[in-house]
mmCIF file of C-alpha atoms in Angstrom:
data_model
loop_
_atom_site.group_PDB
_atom_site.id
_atom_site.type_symbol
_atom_site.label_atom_id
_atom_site.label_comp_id
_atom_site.label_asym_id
_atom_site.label_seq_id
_atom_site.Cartn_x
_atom_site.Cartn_y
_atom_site.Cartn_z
ATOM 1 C CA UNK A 266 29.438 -70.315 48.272
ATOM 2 C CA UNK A 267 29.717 -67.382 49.276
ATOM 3 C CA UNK A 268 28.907 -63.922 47.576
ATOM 4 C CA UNK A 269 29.330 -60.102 49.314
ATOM 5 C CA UNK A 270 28.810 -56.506 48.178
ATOM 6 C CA UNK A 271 32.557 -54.425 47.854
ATOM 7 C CA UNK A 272 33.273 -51.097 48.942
ATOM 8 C CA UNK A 273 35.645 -49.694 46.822
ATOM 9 C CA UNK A 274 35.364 -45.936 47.694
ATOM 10 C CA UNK A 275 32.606 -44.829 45.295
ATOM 11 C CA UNK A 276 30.683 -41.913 46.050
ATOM 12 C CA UNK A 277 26.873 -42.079 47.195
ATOM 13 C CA UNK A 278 25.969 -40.983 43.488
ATOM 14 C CA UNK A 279 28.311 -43.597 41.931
ATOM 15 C CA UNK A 280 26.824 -46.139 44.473
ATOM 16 C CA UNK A 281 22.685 -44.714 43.262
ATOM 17 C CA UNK A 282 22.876 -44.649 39.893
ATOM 18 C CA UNK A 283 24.499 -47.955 40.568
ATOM 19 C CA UNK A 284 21.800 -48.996 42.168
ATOM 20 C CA UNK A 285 19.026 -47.553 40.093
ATOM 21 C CA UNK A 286 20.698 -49.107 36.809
ATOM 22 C CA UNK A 287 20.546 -52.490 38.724
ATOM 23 C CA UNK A 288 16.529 -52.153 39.584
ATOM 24 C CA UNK A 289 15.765 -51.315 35.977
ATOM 25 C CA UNK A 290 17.087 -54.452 34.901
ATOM 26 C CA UNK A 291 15.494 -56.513 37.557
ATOM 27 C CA UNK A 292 11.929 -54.822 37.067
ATOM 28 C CA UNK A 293 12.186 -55.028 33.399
ATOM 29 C CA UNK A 294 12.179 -51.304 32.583
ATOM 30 C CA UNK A 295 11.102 -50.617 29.056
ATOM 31 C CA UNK A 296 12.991 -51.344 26.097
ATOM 32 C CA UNK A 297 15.972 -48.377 24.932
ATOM 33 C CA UNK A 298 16.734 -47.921 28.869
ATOM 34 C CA UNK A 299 20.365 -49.499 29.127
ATOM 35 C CA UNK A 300 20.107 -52.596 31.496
ATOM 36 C CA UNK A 301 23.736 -52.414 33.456
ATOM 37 C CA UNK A 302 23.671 -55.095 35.886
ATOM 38 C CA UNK A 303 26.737 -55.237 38.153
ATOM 39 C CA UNK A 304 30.077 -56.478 37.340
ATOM 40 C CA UNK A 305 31.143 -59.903 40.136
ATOM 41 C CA UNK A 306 34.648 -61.023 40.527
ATOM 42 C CA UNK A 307 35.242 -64.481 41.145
ATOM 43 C CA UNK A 308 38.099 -64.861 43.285
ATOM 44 C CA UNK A 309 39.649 -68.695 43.014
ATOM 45 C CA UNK A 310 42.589 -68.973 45.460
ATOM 46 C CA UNK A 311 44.592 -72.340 44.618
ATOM 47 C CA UNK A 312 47.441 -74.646 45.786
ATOM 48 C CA UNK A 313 48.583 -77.606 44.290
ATOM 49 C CA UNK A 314 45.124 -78.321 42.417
ATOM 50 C CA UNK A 315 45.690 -78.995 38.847
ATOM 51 C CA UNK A 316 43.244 -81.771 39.058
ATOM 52 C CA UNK A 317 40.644 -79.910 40.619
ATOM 53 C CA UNK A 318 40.875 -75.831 38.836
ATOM 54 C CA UNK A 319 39.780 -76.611 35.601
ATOM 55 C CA UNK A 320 36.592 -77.954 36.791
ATOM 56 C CA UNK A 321 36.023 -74.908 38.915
ATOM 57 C CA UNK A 322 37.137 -72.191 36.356
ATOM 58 C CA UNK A 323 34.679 -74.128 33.654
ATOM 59 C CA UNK A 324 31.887 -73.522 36.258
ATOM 60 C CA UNK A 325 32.862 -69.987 36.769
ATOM 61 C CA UNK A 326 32.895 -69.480 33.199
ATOM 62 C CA UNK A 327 29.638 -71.024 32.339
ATOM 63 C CA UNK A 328 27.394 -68.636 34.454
ATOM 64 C CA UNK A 329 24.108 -67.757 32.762
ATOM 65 C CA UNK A 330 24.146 -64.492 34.748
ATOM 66 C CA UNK A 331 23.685 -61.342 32.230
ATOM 67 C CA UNK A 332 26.260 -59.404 34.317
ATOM 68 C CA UNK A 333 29.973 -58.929 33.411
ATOM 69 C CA UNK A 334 31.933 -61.849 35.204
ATOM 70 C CA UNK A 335 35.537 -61.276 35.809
ATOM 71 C CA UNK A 336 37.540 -64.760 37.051
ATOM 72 C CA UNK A 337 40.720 -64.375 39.121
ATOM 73 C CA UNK A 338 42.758 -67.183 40.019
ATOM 74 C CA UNK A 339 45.540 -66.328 42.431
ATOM 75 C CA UNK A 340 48.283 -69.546 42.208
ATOM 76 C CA UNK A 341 49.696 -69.888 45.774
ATOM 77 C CA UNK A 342 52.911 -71.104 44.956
ATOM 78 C CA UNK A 343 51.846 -74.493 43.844
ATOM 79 C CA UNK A 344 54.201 -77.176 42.783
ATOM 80 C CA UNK A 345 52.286 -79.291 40.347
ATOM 81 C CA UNK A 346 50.934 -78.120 37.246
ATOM 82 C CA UNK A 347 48.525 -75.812 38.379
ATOM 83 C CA UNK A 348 50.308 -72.834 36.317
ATOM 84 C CA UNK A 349 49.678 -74.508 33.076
ATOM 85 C CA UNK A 350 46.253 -75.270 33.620
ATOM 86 C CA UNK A 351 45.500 -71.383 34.416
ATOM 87 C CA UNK A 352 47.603 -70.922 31.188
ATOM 88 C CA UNK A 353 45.048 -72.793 29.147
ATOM 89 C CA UNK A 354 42.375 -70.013 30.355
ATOM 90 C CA UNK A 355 45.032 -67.069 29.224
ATOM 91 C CA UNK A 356 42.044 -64.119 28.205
ATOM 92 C CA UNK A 357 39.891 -65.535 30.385
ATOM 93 C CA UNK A 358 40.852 -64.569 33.760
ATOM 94 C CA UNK A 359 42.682 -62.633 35.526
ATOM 95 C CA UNK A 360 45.600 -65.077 36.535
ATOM 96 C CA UNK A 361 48.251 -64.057 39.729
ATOM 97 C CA UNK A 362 51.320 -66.427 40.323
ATOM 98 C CA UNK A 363 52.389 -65.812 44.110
ATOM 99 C CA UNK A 364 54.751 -67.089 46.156
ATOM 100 C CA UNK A 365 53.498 -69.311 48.999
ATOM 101 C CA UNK A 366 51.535 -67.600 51.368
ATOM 102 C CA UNK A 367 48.421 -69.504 52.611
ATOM 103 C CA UNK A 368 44.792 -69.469 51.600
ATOM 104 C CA UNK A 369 43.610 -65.972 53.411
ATOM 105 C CA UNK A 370 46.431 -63.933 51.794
ATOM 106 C CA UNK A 371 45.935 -65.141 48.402
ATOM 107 C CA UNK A 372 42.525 -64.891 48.695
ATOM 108 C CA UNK A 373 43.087 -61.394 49.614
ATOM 109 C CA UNK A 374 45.580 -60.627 46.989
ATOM 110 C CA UNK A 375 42.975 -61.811 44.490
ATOM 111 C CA UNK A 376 40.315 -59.908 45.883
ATOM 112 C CA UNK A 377 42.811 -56.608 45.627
ATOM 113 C CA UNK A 378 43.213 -57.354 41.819
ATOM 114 C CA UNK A 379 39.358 -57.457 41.288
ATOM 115 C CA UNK A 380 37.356 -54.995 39.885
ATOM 116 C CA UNK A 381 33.894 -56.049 40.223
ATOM 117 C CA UNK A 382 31.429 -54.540 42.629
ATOM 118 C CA UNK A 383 30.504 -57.700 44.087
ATOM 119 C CA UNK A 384 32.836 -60.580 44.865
ATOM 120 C CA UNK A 385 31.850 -64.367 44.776
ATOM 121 C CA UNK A 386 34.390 -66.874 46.421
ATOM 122 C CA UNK A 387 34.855 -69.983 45.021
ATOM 123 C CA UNK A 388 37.481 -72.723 45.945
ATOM 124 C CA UNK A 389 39.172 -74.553 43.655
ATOM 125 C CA UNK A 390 37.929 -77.611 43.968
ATOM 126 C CA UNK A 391 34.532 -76.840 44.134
ATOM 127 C CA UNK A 392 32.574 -75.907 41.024
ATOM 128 C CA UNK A 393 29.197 -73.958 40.781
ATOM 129 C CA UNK A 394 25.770 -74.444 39.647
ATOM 130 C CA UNK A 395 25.514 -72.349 35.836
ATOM 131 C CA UNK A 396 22.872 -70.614 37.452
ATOM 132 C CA UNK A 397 24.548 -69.445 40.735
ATOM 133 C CA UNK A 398 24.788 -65.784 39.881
ATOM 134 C CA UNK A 399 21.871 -65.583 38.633
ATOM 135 C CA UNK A 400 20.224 -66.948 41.103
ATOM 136 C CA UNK A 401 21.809 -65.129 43.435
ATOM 137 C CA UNK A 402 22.136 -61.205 42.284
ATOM 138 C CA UNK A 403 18.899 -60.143 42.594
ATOM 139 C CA UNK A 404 18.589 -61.147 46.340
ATOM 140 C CA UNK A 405 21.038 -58.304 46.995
ATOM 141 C CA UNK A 406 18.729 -56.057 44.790
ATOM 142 C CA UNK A 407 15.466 -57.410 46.430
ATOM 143 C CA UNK A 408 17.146 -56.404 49.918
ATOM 144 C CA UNK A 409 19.611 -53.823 49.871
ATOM 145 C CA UNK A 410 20.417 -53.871 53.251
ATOM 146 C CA UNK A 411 22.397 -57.426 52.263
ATOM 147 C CA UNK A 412 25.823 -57.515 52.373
ATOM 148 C CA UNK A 413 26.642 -61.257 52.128
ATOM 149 C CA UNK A 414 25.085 -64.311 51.135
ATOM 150 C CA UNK A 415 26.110 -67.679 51.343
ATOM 151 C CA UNK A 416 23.951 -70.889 50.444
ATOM 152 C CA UNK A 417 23.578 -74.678 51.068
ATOM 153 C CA UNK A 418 25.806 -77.012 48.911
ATOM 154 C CA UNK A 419 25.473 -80.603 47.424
ATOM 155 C CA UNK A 420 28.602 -82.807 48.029
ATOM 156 C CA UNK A 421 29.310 -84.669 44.849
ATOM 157 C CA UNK A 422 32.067 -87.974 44.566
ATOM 158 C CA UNK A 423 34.917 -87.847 41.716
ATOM 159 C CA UNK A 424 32.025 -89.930 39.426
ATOM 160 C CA UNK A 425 29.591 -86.643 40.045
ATOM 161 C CA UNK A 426 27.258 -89.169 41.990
ATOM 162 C CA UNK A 427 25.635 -86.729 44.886
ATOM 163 C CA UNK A 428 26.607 -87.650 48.208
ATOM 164 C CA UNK A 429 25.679 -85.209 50.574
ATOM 165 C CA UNK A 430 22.184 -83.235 49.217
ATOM 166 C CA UNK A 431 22.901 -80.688 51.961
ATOM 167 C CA UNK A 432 24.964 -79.406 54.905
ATOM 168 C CA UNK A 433 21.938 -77.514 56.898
ATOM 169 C CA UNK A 434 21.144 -80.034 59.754
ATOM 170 C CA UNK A 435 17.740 -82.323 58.932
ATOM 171 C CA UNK A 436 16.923 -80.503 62.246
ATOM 172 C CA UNK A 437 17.734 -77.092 61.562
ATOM 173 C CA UNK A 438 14.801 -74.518 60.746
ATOM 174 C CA UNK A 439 16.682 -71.787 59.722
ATOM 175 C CA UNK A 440 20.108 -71.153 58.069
ATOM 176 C CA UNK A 441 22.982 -69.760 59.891
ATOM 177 C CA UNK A 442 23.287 -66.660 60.955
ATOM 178 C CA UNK A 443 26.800 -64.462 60.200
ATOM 179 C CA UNK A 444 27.590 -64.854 63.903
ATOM 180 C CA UNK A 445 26.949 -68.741 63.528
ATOM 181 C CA UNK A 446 28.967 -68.227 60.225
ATOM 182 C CA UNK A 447 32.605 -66.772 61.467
ATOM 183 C CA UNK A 448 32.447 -67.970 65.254
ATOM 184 C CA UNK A 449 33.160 -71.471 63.319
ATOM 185 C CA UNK A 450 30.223 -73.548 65.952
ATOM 186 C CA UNK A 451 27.829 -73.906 63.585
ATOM 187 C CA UNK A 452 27.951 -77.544 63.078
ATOM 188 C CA UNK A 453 27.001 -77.804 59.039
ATOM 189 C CA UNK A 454 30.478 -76.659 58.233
#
């Protein structure tokens, strides 16, 4: 749910033209002006969730975002069959087998391997909306000043019936803010 801009040491006229590629595309510039729109890695830590992954990477995969989508899975020393369902994606993403280390520092590791300029996180047993990147991109575009996003989510049972249409508060007028976000009190999480 959760999508942020990545440093990776590019200079200020890497990070313009950058940039300026990714507002041609979004304002439709005319036709024979190359439409780059940045590349997103999404960074899929798992444990143990064979039943789960496949549903998650399928998401992933599906995105109807024009951008270049790169998918890494980092395995964190799972025990069921986890390995061979990230097998059955072989070409498809970028795949790390780790040794058990917990969620943050596989997450990490995964986000190391990446090589997009924006990174999208999503668990393994979760699975995204096709138009998720799409959706979302632009926002960082229509305010550059944006360095994370992060949206509402839909609960769904094993039978894909929706049972939670939102985790904002029916009383809440505004969505968290980052402080709200990592001081772990706000009480839609």
């Amino acid at each position: 749910m959760l999508s942020y801009r990545v440093n990776r040491g590019c200079n200020a006229v890497d990070a313009k033209a950058a940039a300026d590629r990714f507002r041609s595309f979004v304002r439709g510039e005319p036709k024979g002006v190359e439409r780059v729109l940045p590349k997103v890695s999404v960074i899929v830590p798992v444990r143990d969730g064979e039943r789960f992954l496949a549903r998650a990477i399928d998401s992933a995969l599906a995105q109807t975002y024009q951008g270049e989508v790169e998918i890494v899975v980092a395995n964190d020393g799972s025990t069921d069959a986890t390995a061979q369902v990230m097998e059955r994606y072989r070409g498809r993403i970028v795949a790390q087998h780790l040794p058990p280390r917990g969620n943050s520092a596989t997450r990490n590791s995964a986000i190391a391997a990446s090589t997009g300029e924006f990174i999208a996180l999503l668990d393994a047993d979760d699975e995204w909306l096709t138009t998720k990147l799409e959706r979302t991109m632009p926002l960082f575009e229509k305010y550059p000043e944006t360095v994370l996003a992060y949206h509402d989510a839909l609960e769904v049972d094993p039978s894909g019936r929706v049972t939670k249409e939102s985790y904002y508060a029916r009383n809440q007028t505004a969505p968290p803010s980052l402080e709200d976000l990592l001081s772990g009190c706000w009480k839609g999480l």
